[in-house]
Amino acid sequence: MSRLSRKATNNHCLFSLQVSSASATAVDSPTNGLPSNQAPLPPTPPTSSSPSASAAGADAELPRQRPSRVSLRKQTSVVHANLEENYDAVTASNHEALLQLLDQVSGRRPVPTALRPLEHNPALAFTHFKVSPETHVTCGRRAFLRATHRDQPVLLMLSSEPAATPAASLPPVAMFRDLVQGHLLPRASTGSYTSAMQATVWVLPPVTVRPLWEVVCAQPEVVGPQQEQQVCLLLLQTVHHLLQLQARGQTFVDRSLCELVAADAEGDPQSRLVAVYGNYEGRQKLTGCQAALAVMLRMLGVQDALERVTDGRGVSVPDVPSLNAFELLANLLLREDAAALGRARAVLEFLLWGPADLELTEGEDALQRWLDLERATVLNNLIRTQKLWSVELSVLEEFRLMFLVNTDAATLRDASELLDI
């Protein structure tokens, strides 16, 4: 079975696959070819054509010599007993560096220069923004509005909940509480649409927000690897946020999936899913597995995906190029056990970025070497292409980085065995 036509997938991956020569040198030749127990030979003293000068030079004290780079390195760096320890030290350092980059990317996204005055303004008020009511979008207990602040476009997220939590994966530039007209607030959280009431307002970068189900229904027909990659990436984001909601103790989501919205940023062809936290009281609920399965089936062209998932009429995956892979995902999600979402995430990551040229018989050692090489390659590319304290990644790049940081050889092997590669 073709795994999303690996060549096509790799063409769409924004990372190159060239190995850093600096990393290879650090692993293979820590002492520039000299054995660890052999000091560099001193330079030969200058010779003289006069015999008397030679004799005098023999008796005189040799001039002090500057220590070589090799000897300096031995004094200032950690010396490992063998090549294997050197390799382990380098790969551990690469993994730690990628982890720090991921924390930086996911924890605090760069604030556009034009919006930095808002970040440090303690006296913000709703009247400071010129809103566009026609852009009003409601998702559960959140409302989104496009607005401008001193001619700078922003997105406002509104909630009438007093202790509301900001949206995950979309950190706000600023937050404040103020009086807001009732008709601009989510109807699920207020019964008054005319009078003003206290609300929490988050100021976000200017992105376009759409409900997740609207994005899912608008997916193009799956006819090749490119469309399958889009389906897998959006489904991976859905599973990721459902797992985060579970970690917060929220085991059910609303049938409308209003807890998840899609944010479209300029310059990124992929939608970024945003989890909108809140206390939802809808009577129609879905488990995390049901929600993920409904999203997958609807993107594959099943019009009544929600009904099929909830009423027990049975689930069948349409005929798509990677039918076996999507049937496997459907079977995993139908189990409804605690590990189902986690295993589905591992399979999706393997489909998107896993090795295409390794045999199962090679075992975990080969998968670990592949993973070490991928981490070194991605780290090298990030160092060459990104600013040190302002790393900006696309959705595809960020989730690949997350995959390289969090996965291990055992998880890769389990996913490959499930896919029977």
Tab-separated table of C-alpha atoms in Angstrom:
chain	number	residue	atom	x	y	z
A	1	MET	CA	0.000	0.000	0.000
A	2	SER	CA	1.305	3.441	-0.877
A	3	ARG	CA	1.813	5.644	2.154
A	4	LEU	CA	0.433	8.927	0.771
A	5	SER	CA	2.813	8.607	-2.191
A	6	ARG	CA	5.970	9.511	-0.288
A	7	LYS	CA	7.593	11.418	-3.116
A	8	ALA	CA	4.636	13.787	-3.364
A	9	THR	CA	4.535	14.243	0.393
A	10	ASN	CA	8.212	15.021	0.646
A	11	ASN	CA	7.880	17.595	-2.150
A	12	HIS	CA	5.359	19.463	-0.004
A	13	CYS	CA	7.460	19.326	3.138
A	14	LEU	CA	9.152	22.661	3.685
A	15	PHE	CA	12.280	21.220	5.228
A	16	SER	CA	15.240	20.083	3.128
A	17	LEU	CA	16.840	16.722	3.754
A	18	GLN	CA	20.508	17.691	3.652
A	19	VAL	CA	22.695	16.597	6.530
A	20	SER	CA	24.696	19.204	8.387
A	21	SER	CA	28.339	18.675	7.650
A	22	ALA	CA	29.178	20.422	10.909
A	23	SER	CA	27.164	17.871	12.906
A	24	ALA	CA	28.762	14.979	11.066
A	25	THR	CA	32.249	16.338	11.745
A	26	ALA	CA	31.454	16.796	15.428
A	27	VAL	CA	30.447	13.146	15.715
A	28	ASP	CA	32.997	11.463	13.491
A	29	SER	CA	36.210	13.352	14.182
A	30	PRO	CA	36.361	15.094	17.539
A	31	THR	CA	40.208	15.263	17.485
A	32	ASN	CA	40.903	15.976	13.831
A	33	GLY	CA	42.171	12.497	13.129
A	34	LEU	CA	44.594	12.207	16.089
A	35	PRO	CA	44.205	9.352	18.556
A	36	SER	CA	42.896	10.490	21.904
A	37	ASN	CA	46.071	9.351	23.739
A	38	GLN	CA	48.547	11.003	21.345
A	39	ALA	CA	49.516	14.643	21.774
A	40	PRO	CA	50.303	16.708	18.689
A	41	LEU	CA	54.000	16.628	17.702
A	42	PRO	CA	55.876	19.864	18.376
A	43	PRO	CA	57.094	21.792	15.335
A	44	THR	CA	60.677	21.128	14.192
A	45	PRO	CA	63.080	23.834	15.382
A	46	PRO	CA	64.528	26.045	12.627
A	47	THR	CA	67.883	24.853	11.227
A	48	SER	CA	70.971	26.943	10.680
A	49	SER	CA	73.662	26.628	7.993
A	50	SER	CA	76.444	27.352	10.539
A	51	PRO	CA	77.745	24.369	12.608
A	52	SER	CA	78.478	26.634	15.538
A	53	ALA	CA	74.980	28.032	15.420
A	54	SER	CA	73.620	24.487	15.437
A	55	ALA	CA	75.589	23.583	18.505
A	56	ALA	CA	74.556	26.739	20.308
A	57	GLY	CA	70.939	26.103	19.376
A	58	ALA	CA	71.149	22.575	20.764
A	59	ASP	CA	72.316	23.847	24.160
A	60	ALA	CA	69.879	26.804	24.269
A	61	GLU	CA	66.403	26.422	25.698
A	62	LEU	CA	63.706	25.896	23.065
A	63	PRO	CA	61.286	28.822	22.685
A	64	ARG	CA	57.834	28.485	24.256
A	65	GLN	CA	55.322	27.076	21.829
A	66	ARG	CA	51.674	28.093	21.570
A	67	PRO	CA	49.306	25.230	22.409
A	68	SER	CA	47.632	23.704	19.381
A	69	ARG	CA	43.860	23.821	18.831
A	70	VAL	CA	43.670	20.118	19.599
A	71	SER	CA	45.274	20.511	23.012
A	72	LEU	CA	43.074	23.512	23.789
A	73	ARG	CA	39.967	21.542	22.894
A	74	LYS	CA	41.063	18.731	25.199
A	75	GLN	CA	41.340	21.176	28.083
A	76	THR	CA	38.031	23.003	27.551
A	77	SER	CA	35.547	20.390	26.339
A	78	VAL	CA	34.048	17.192	27.687
A	79	VAL	CA	36.030	14.175	26.528
A	80	HIS	CA	34.005	11.023	25.948
A	81	ALA	CA	35.473	7.584	26.218
A	82	ASN	CA	34.451	6.383	22.778
A	83	LEU	CA	32.688	7.322	19.583
A	84	GLU	CA	29.376	5.930	20.796
A	85	GLU	CA	29.358	8.302	23.772
A	86	ASN	CA	30.194	11.206	21.455
A	87	TYR	CA	27.275	10.221	19.201
A	88	ASP	CA	24.871	9.996	22.139
A	89	ALA	CA	25.990	13.396	23.438
A	90	VAL	CA	25.470	15.097	20.060
A	91	THR	CA	22.042	13.533	19.451
A	92	ALA	CA	20.908	14.452	22.977
A	93	SER	CA	22.016	18.057	22.395
A	94	ASN	CA	20.139	18.173	19.082
A	95	HIS	CA	16.973	16.899	20.745
A	96	GLU	CA	17.236	19.437	23.563
A	97	ALA	CA	17.748	22.291	21.084
A	98	LEU	CA	14.659	21.247	19.091
A	99	LEU	CA	12.646	21.037	22.306
A	100	GLN	CA	13.602	24.600	23.226
A	101	LEU	CA	12.680	25.828	19.751
A	102	LEU	CA	9.291	24.092	19.989
A	103	ASP	CA	8.640	25.694	23.381
A	104	GLN	CA	9.484	29.076	21.897
A	105	VAL	CA	7.234	28.586	18.858
A	106	SER	CA	4.213	27.204	20.713
A	107	GLY	CA	4.529	29.234	23.895
A	108	ARG	CA	4.904	32.740	22.559
A	109	ARG	CA	4.480	33.549	18.893
A	110	PRO	CA	6.199	36.669	17.565
A	111	VAL	CA	4.058	39.787	17.917
A	112	PRO	CA	3.924	41.909	14.742
A	113	THR	CA	5.901	45.115	15.169
A	114	ALA	CA	2.856	47.305	14.503
A	115	LEU	CA	0.938	45.638	17.368
A	116	ARG	CA	3.624	45.856	20.046
A	117	PRO	CA	2.227	49.121	21.533
A	118	LEU	CA	-0.970	47.183	22.351
A	119	GLU	CA	1.029	44.548	24.200
A	120	HIS	CA	2.178	47.034	26.844
A	121	ASN	CA	-0.924	49.231	27.070
A	122	PRO	CA	-2.675	48.752	30.447
A	123	ALA	CA	-5.493	51.190	29.619
A	124	LEU	CA	-7.074	49.500	26.609
A	125	ALA	CA	-10.829	49.922	26.148
A	126	PHE	CA	-13.297	48.471	23.668
A	127	THR	CA	-14.024	51.956	22.329
A	128	HIS	CA	-10.392	52.197	21.166
A	129	PHE	CA	-11.194	49.711	18.389
A	130	LYS	CA	-13.234	50.275	15.262
A	131	VAL	CA	-15.105	46.991	14.756
A	132	SER	CA	-16.670	45.541	11.613
A	133	PRO	CA	-19.979	43.947	12.730
A	134	GLU	CA	-20.423	42.187	9.372
A	135	THR	CA	-17.382	40.015	10.181
A	136	HIS	CA	-19.017	38.666	13.353
A	137	VAL	CA	-18.410	34.902	13.770
A	138	THR	CA	-19.731	32.925	16.760
A	139	CYS	CA	-18.179	29.643	17.871
A	140	GLY	CA	-19.751	28.320	21.058
A	141	ARG	CA	-19.072	30.788	23.859
A	142	ARG	CA	-16.678	32.921	21.801
A	143	ALA	CA	-17.361	35.630	19.245
A	144	PHE	CA	-14.790	36.904	16.765
A	145	LEU	CA	-14.731	40.344	15.176
A	146	ARG	CA	-12.359	42.038	12.790
A	147	ALA	CA	-11.356	45.492	13.955
A	148	THR	CA	-8.714	48.183	13.582
A	149	HIS	CA	-6.702	50.042	16.196
A	150	ARG	CA	-5.104	53.228	14.864
A	151	ASP	CA	-5.445	51.835	11.329
A	152	GLN	CA	-3.769	48.549	12.315
A	153	PRO	CA	-5.958	45.485	11.607
A	154	VAL	CA	-6.558	43.076	14.494
A	155	LEU	CA	-8.959	40.283	15.434
A	156	LEU	CA	-10.989	40.581	18.634
A	157	MET	CA	-12.231	37.528	20.527
A	158	LEU	CA	-15.081	38.199	22.970
A	159	SER	CA	-16.568	36.236	25.857
A	160	SER	CA	-18.962	37.198	28.638
A	161	GLU	CA	-17.516	34.552	30.975
A	162	PRO	CA	-15.752	36.255	33.916
A	163	ALA	CA	-12.911	33.720	34.119
A	164	ALA	CA	-12.589	32.845	30.462
A	165	THR	CA	-9.481	31.094	29.166
A	166	PRO	CA	-7.697	32.312	26.019
A	167	ALA	CA	-7.616	30.184	22.915
A	168	ALA	CA	-4.885	27.565	22.716
A	169	SER	CA	-2.278	27.831	19.927
A	170	LEU	CA	-3.221	31.468	19.289
A	171	PRO	CA	-1.726	33.540	22.147
A	172	PRO	CA	-3.290	37.010	22.437
A	173	VAL	CA	-1.385	40.241	21.992
A	174	ALA	CA	-3.396	41.825	24.830
A	175	MET	CA	-6.408	41.127	27.046
A	176	PHE	CA	-8.760	43.402	28.992
A	177	ARG	CA	-12.313	43.554	30.385
A	178	ASP	CA	-14.772	46.237	29.384
A	179	LEU	CA	-18.406	46.910	28.538
A	180	VAL	CA	-19.401	45.430	25.169
A	181	GLN	CA	-22.724	45.687	23.327
A	182	GLY	CA	-24.780	42.553	23.915
A	183	HIS	CA	-25.446	41.863	20.221
A	184	LEU	CA	-21.708	41.398	19.635
A	185	LEU	CA	-21.360	38.721	22.316
A	186	PRO	CA	-22.033	35.007	21.808
A	187	ARG	CA	-25.717	34.209	22.172
A	188	ALA	CA	-24.841	31.023	24.032
A	189	SER	CA	-23.487	33.077	26.940
A	190	THR	CA	-25.949	35.963	27.274
A	191	GLY	CA	-29.672	36.499	26.934
A	192	SER	CA	-29.488	40.261	26.376
A	193	TYR	CA	-28.734	41.532	22.889
A	194	THR	CA	-29.286	45.288	23.382
A	195	SER	CA	-27.693	46.430	26.628
A	196	ALA	CA	-23.953	46.473	27.207
A	197	MET	CA	-22.375	44.063	29.651
A	198	GLN	CA	-18.956	43.219	31.018
A	199	ALA	CA	-16.933	40.959	28.719
A	200	THR	CA	-13.414	39.681	28.309
A	201	VAL	CA	-11.721	40.917	25.134
A	202	TRP	CA	-8.606	39.348	23.609
A	203	VAL	CA	-6.664	41.190	20.930
A	204	LEU	CA	-5.262	38.735	18.364
A	205	PRO	CA	-3.190	39.112	15.190
A	206	PRO	CA	-5.278	39.741	12.062
A	207	VAL	CA	-6.282	36.242	10.970
A	208	THR	CA	-9.472	34.956	9.367
A	209	VAL	CA	-11.492	32.665	11.638
A	210	ARG	CA	-13.966	30.013	10.504
A	211	PRO	CA	-15.750	27.209	12.397
A	212	LEU	CA	-13.965	23.883	12.013
A	213	TRP	CA	-16.973	22.103	10.503
A	214	GLU	CA	-17.227	24.778	7.818
A	215	VAL	CA	-13.578	24.159	6.867
A	216	VAL	CA	-14.080	20.389	6.936
A	217	CYS	CA	-17.086	20.575	4.613
A	218	ALA	CA	-15.167	22.804	2.179
A	219	GLN	CA	-12.295	20.343	1.664
A	220	PRO	CA	-11.730	19.433	-2.005
A	221	GLU	CA	-12.324	15.916	-3.285
A	222	VAL	CA	-9.521	13.545	-2.369
A	223	VAL	CA	-8.031	12.385	-5.646
A	224	GLY	CA	-4.291	12.258	-4.975
A	225	PRO	CA	-1.422	12.624	-2.482
A	226	GLN	CA	-1.746	16.401	-2.166
A	227	GLN	CA	-5.357	16.251	-0.983
A	228	GLU	CA	-4.578	13.306	1.293
A	229	GLN	CA	-1.769	15.282	2.912
A	230	GLN	CA	-4.182	18.150	3.609
A	231	VAL	CA	-6.686	15.724	5.132
A	232	CYS	CA	-4.018	14.115	7.325
A	233	LEU	CA	-2.640	17.459	8.559
A	234	LEU	CA	-6.065	18.853	9.468
A	235	LEU	CA	-7.034	15.559	11.121
A	236	LEU	CA	-3.723	15.513	13.031
A	237	GLN	CA	-4.435	19.005	14.381
A	238	THR	CA	-7.946	17.895	15.379
A	239	VAL	CA	-6.623	14.850	17.254
A	240	HIS	CA	-3.907	16.969	18.902
A	241	HIS	CA	-6.435	19.447	20.327
A	242	LEU	CA	-8.865	16.709	21.354
A	243	LEU	CA	-6.034	15.116	23.340
A	244	GLN	CA	-5.325	18.475	24.972
A	245	LEU	CA	-8.997	18.863	25.893
A	246	GLN	CA	-8.922	15.377	27.418
A	247	ALA	CA	-5.853	16.350	29.438
A	248	ARG	CA	-7.912	19.256	30.844
A	249	GLY	CA	-10.624	16.800	31.911
A	250	GLN	CA	-13.014	17.523	29.018
A	251	THR	CA	-13.912	14.105	27.582
A	252	PHE	CA	-16.835	15.284	25.420
A	253	VAL	CA	-17.161	18.032	22.818
A	254	ASP	CA	-20.215	19.693	21.369
A	255	ARG	CA	-21.738	18.014	18.305
A	256	SER	CA	-21.092	21.221	16.331
A	257	LEU	CA	-17.386	21.017	17.266
A	258	CYS	CA	-17.590	24.658	18.352
A	259	GLU	CA	-14.600	24.092	20.649
A	260	LEU	CA	-12.364	24.145	17.566
A	261	VAL	CA	-12.004	26.949	15.040
A	262	ALA	CA	-9.703	27.361	12.050
A	263	ALA	CA	-7.498	30.444	11.731
A	264	ASP	CA	-6.178	31.319	8.272
A	265	ALA	CA	-3.075	33.508	8.290
A	266	GLU	CA	-1.643	35.317	5.311
A	267	GLY	CA	1.197	33.385	3.714
A	268	ASP	CA	0.290	29.974	5.158
A	269	PRO	CA	-1.712	27.674	2.857
A	270	GLN	CA	-2.817	25.497	5.773
A	271	SER	CA	-5.455	26.421	8.344
A	272	ARG	CA	-4.284	26.448	11.956
A	273	LEU	CA	-6.776	24.908	14.369
A	274	VAL	CA	-7.434	26.797	17.586
A	275	ALA	CA	-9.027	25.248	20.670
A	276	VAL	CA	-11.553	27.615	22.259
A	277	TYR	CA	-11.938	26.569	25.866
A	278	GLY	CA	-15.214	27.073	27.715
A	279	ASN	CA	-18.058	25.437	29.591
A	280	TYR	CA	-20.420	24.137	26.923
A	281	GLU	CA	-23.858	22.900	27.945
A	282	GLY	CA	-25.171	21.509	24.682
A	283	ARG	CA	-27.259	18.364	24.968
A	284	GLN	CA	-25.696	16.672	21.941
A	285	LYS	CA	-22.186	15.555	22.713
A	286	LEU	CA	-19.446	13.595	20.966
A	287	THR	CA	-16.545	11.699	22.457
A	288	GLY	CA	-13.070	12.624	21.250
A	289	CYS	CA	-12.897	9.523	19.041
A	290	GLN	CA	-16.323	10.220	17.543
A	291	ALA	CA	-15.361	13.819	16.772
A	292	ALA	CA	-12.101	12.790	15.066
A	293	LEU	CA	-13.840	10.051	13.077
A	294	ALA	CA	-16.594	12.427	11.923
A	295	VAL	CA	-14.004	14.991	10.793
A	296	MET	CA	-12.073	12.364	8.828
A	297	LEU	CA	-15.137	10.871	7.111
A	298	ARG	CA	-16.535	14.287	6.172
A	299	MET	CA	-13.223	15.342	4.616
A	300	LEU	CA	-13.194	12.095	2.631
A	301	GLY	CA	-16.601	12.930	1.163
A	302	VAL	CA	-19.136	11.251	3.490
A	303	GLN	CA	-21.977	13.786	3.614
A	304	ASP	CA	-23.760	12.336	6.670
A	305	ALA	CA	-20.590	11.668	8.678
A	306	LEU	CA	-21.984	12.994	11.975
A	307	GLU	CA	-25.115	10.866	11.729
A	308	ARG	CA	-23.166	7.723	10.848
A	309	VAL	CA	-20.811	8.191	13.777
A	310	THR	CA	-23.555	8.812	16.342
A	311	ASP	CA	-26.516	6.622	15.348
A	312	GLY	CA	-24.710	3.316	14.825
A	313	ARG	CA	-25.519	2.928	11.131
A	314	GLY	CA	-22.004	1.759	10.446
A	315	VAL	CA	-18.909	3.441	9.090
A	316	SER	CA	-17.413	2.804	5.677
A	317	VAL	CA	-14.439	4.686	4.236
A	318	PRO	CA	-14.892	5.910	0.640
A	319	ASP	CA	-12.576	4.683	-2.093
A	320	VAL	CA	-9.512	6.943	-1.864
A	321	PRO	CA	-5.899	6.318	-2.959
A	322	SER	CA	-4.683	5.400	0.563
A	323	LEU	CA	-7.799	3.441	1.498
A	324	ASN	CA	-6.022	0.984	3.816
A	325	ALA	CA	-4.481	3.775	5.905
A	326	PHE	CA	-7.802	5.559	6.440
A	327	GLU	CA	-9.576	2.266	7.189
A	328	LEU	CA	-6.946	1.637	9.862
A	329	LEU	CA	-7.592	5.077	11.372
A	330	ALA	CA	-11.350	4.440	11.352
A	331	ASN	CA	-10.874	1.105	13.139
A	332	LEU	CA	-8.632	2.715	15.770
A	333	LEU	CA	-11.145	5.486	16.487
A	334	LEU	CA	-14.100	3.080	16.640
A	335	ARG	CA	-12.493	1.294	19.597
A	336	GLU	CA	-13.203	4.255	21.908
A	337	ASP	CA	-10.449	3.255	24.359
A	338	ALA	CA	-8.105	5.573	26.236
A	339	ALA	CA	-5.197	5.023	23.837
A	340	ALA	CA	-7.134	5.305	20.579
A	341	LEU	CA	-6.506	9.006	19.931
A	342	GLY	CA	-2.822	8.677	20.782
A	343	ARG	CA	-2.350	5.767	18.393
A	344	ALA	CA	-4.254	7.608	15.675
A	345	ARG	CA	-1.909	10.565	16.107
A	346	ALA	CA	1.154	8.294	15.788
A	347	VAL	CA	-0.219	6.764	12.572
A	348	LEU	CA	-0.976	10.191	11.081
A	349	GLU	CA	2.516	11.453	11.896
A	350	PHE	CA	4.062	8.348	10.332
A	351	LEU	CA	1.963	8.832	7.201
A	352	LEU	CA	3.105	12.441	6.899
A	353	TRP	CA	6.770	12.259	7.904
A	354	GLY	CA	7.806	8.698	8.717
A	355	PRO	CA	10.629	6.871	6.884
A	356	ALA	CA	9.637	5.423	3.539
A	357	ASP	CA	12.698	3.253	2.867
A	358	LEU	CA	13.186	1.196	6.053
A	359	GLU	CA	12.132	-2.421	6.475
A	360	LEU	CA	10.518	-3.756	9.634
A	361	THR	CA	13.296	-6.330	9.913
A	362	GLU	CA	15.805	-3.557	10.600
A	363	GLY	CA	14.249	-2.969	14.033
A	364	GLU	CA	14.287	0.006	16.367
A	365	ASP	CA	18.026	0.698	15.953
A	366	ALA	CA	17.537	1.673	12.307
A	367	LEU	CA	14.485	3.778	13.204
A	368	GLN	CA	16.473	5.539	15.949
A	369	ARG	CA	19.307	6.333	13.530
A	370	TRP	CA	16.769	7.703	11.052
A	371	LEU	CA	15.198	9.829	13.793
A	372	ASP	CA	18.601	11.166	14.904
A	373	LEU	CA	19.423	12.156	11.328
A	374	GLU	CA	16.044	13.859	10.818
A	375	ARG	CA	16.484	15.860	14.031
A	376	ALA	CA	19.999	16.971	13.032
A	377	THR	CA	18.820	17.947	9.548
A	378	VAL	CA	15.836	19.978	10.761
A	379	LEU	CA	17.892	21.703	13.459
A	380	ASN	CA	20.532	22.656	10.899
A	381	ASN	CA	17.891	24.077	8.554
A	382	LEU	CA	16.235	26.071	11.353
A	383	ILE	CA	19.558	27.575	12.411
A	384	ARG	CA	20.275	28.627	8.833
A	385	THR	CA	16.836	30.016	7.979
A	386	GLN	CA	15.311	31.396	11.202
A	387	LYS	CA	16.036	34.322	13.492
A	388	LEU	CA	17.345	33.321	16.896
A	389	TRP	CA	14.530	34.797	19.035
A	390	SER	CA	11.817	35.092	16.397
A	391	VAL	CA	11.162	31.654	14.922
A	392	GLU	CA	8.155	31.630	12.582
A	393	LEU	CA	6.979	28.266	11.274
A	394	SER	CA	4.069	27.235	9.091
A	395	VAL	CA	1.518	24.774	10.450
A	396	LEU	CA	3.182	21.927	8.552
A	397	GLU	CA	6.642	22.841	9.861
A	398	GLU	CA	5.461	23.268	13.447
A	399	PHE	CA	3.701	19.908	13.607
A	400	ARG	CA	6.687	18.184	12.014
A	401	LEU	CA	8.900	19.747	14.683
A	402	MET	CA	6.448	18.536	17.338
A	403	PHE	CA	6.623	15.039	15.848
A	404	LEU	CA	10.446	14.962	15.899
A	405	VAL	CA	10.573	16.181	19.503
A	406	ASN	CA	7.910	13.882	20.965
A	407	THR	CA	8.239	10.610	19.050
A	408	ASP	CA	10.700	7.769	19.639
A	409	ALA	CA	11.817	4.616	17.860
A	410	ALA	CA	9.297	2.396	19.678
A	411	THR	CA	6.381	4.625	18.627
A	412	LEU	CA	7.626	4.655	15.036
A	413	ARG	CA	7.864	0.877	15.024
A	414	ASP	CA	4.339	0.472	16.428
A	415	ALA	CA	2.925	2.811	13.787
A	416	SER	CA	4.779	1.043	10.964
A	417	GLU	CA	3.527	-2.337	12.159
A	418	LEU	CA	-0.053	-1.049	12.261
A	419	LEU	CA	0.331	0.204	8.702
A	420	ASP	CA	2.028	-3.077	7.748
A	421	ILE	CA	4.798	-1.305	5.874
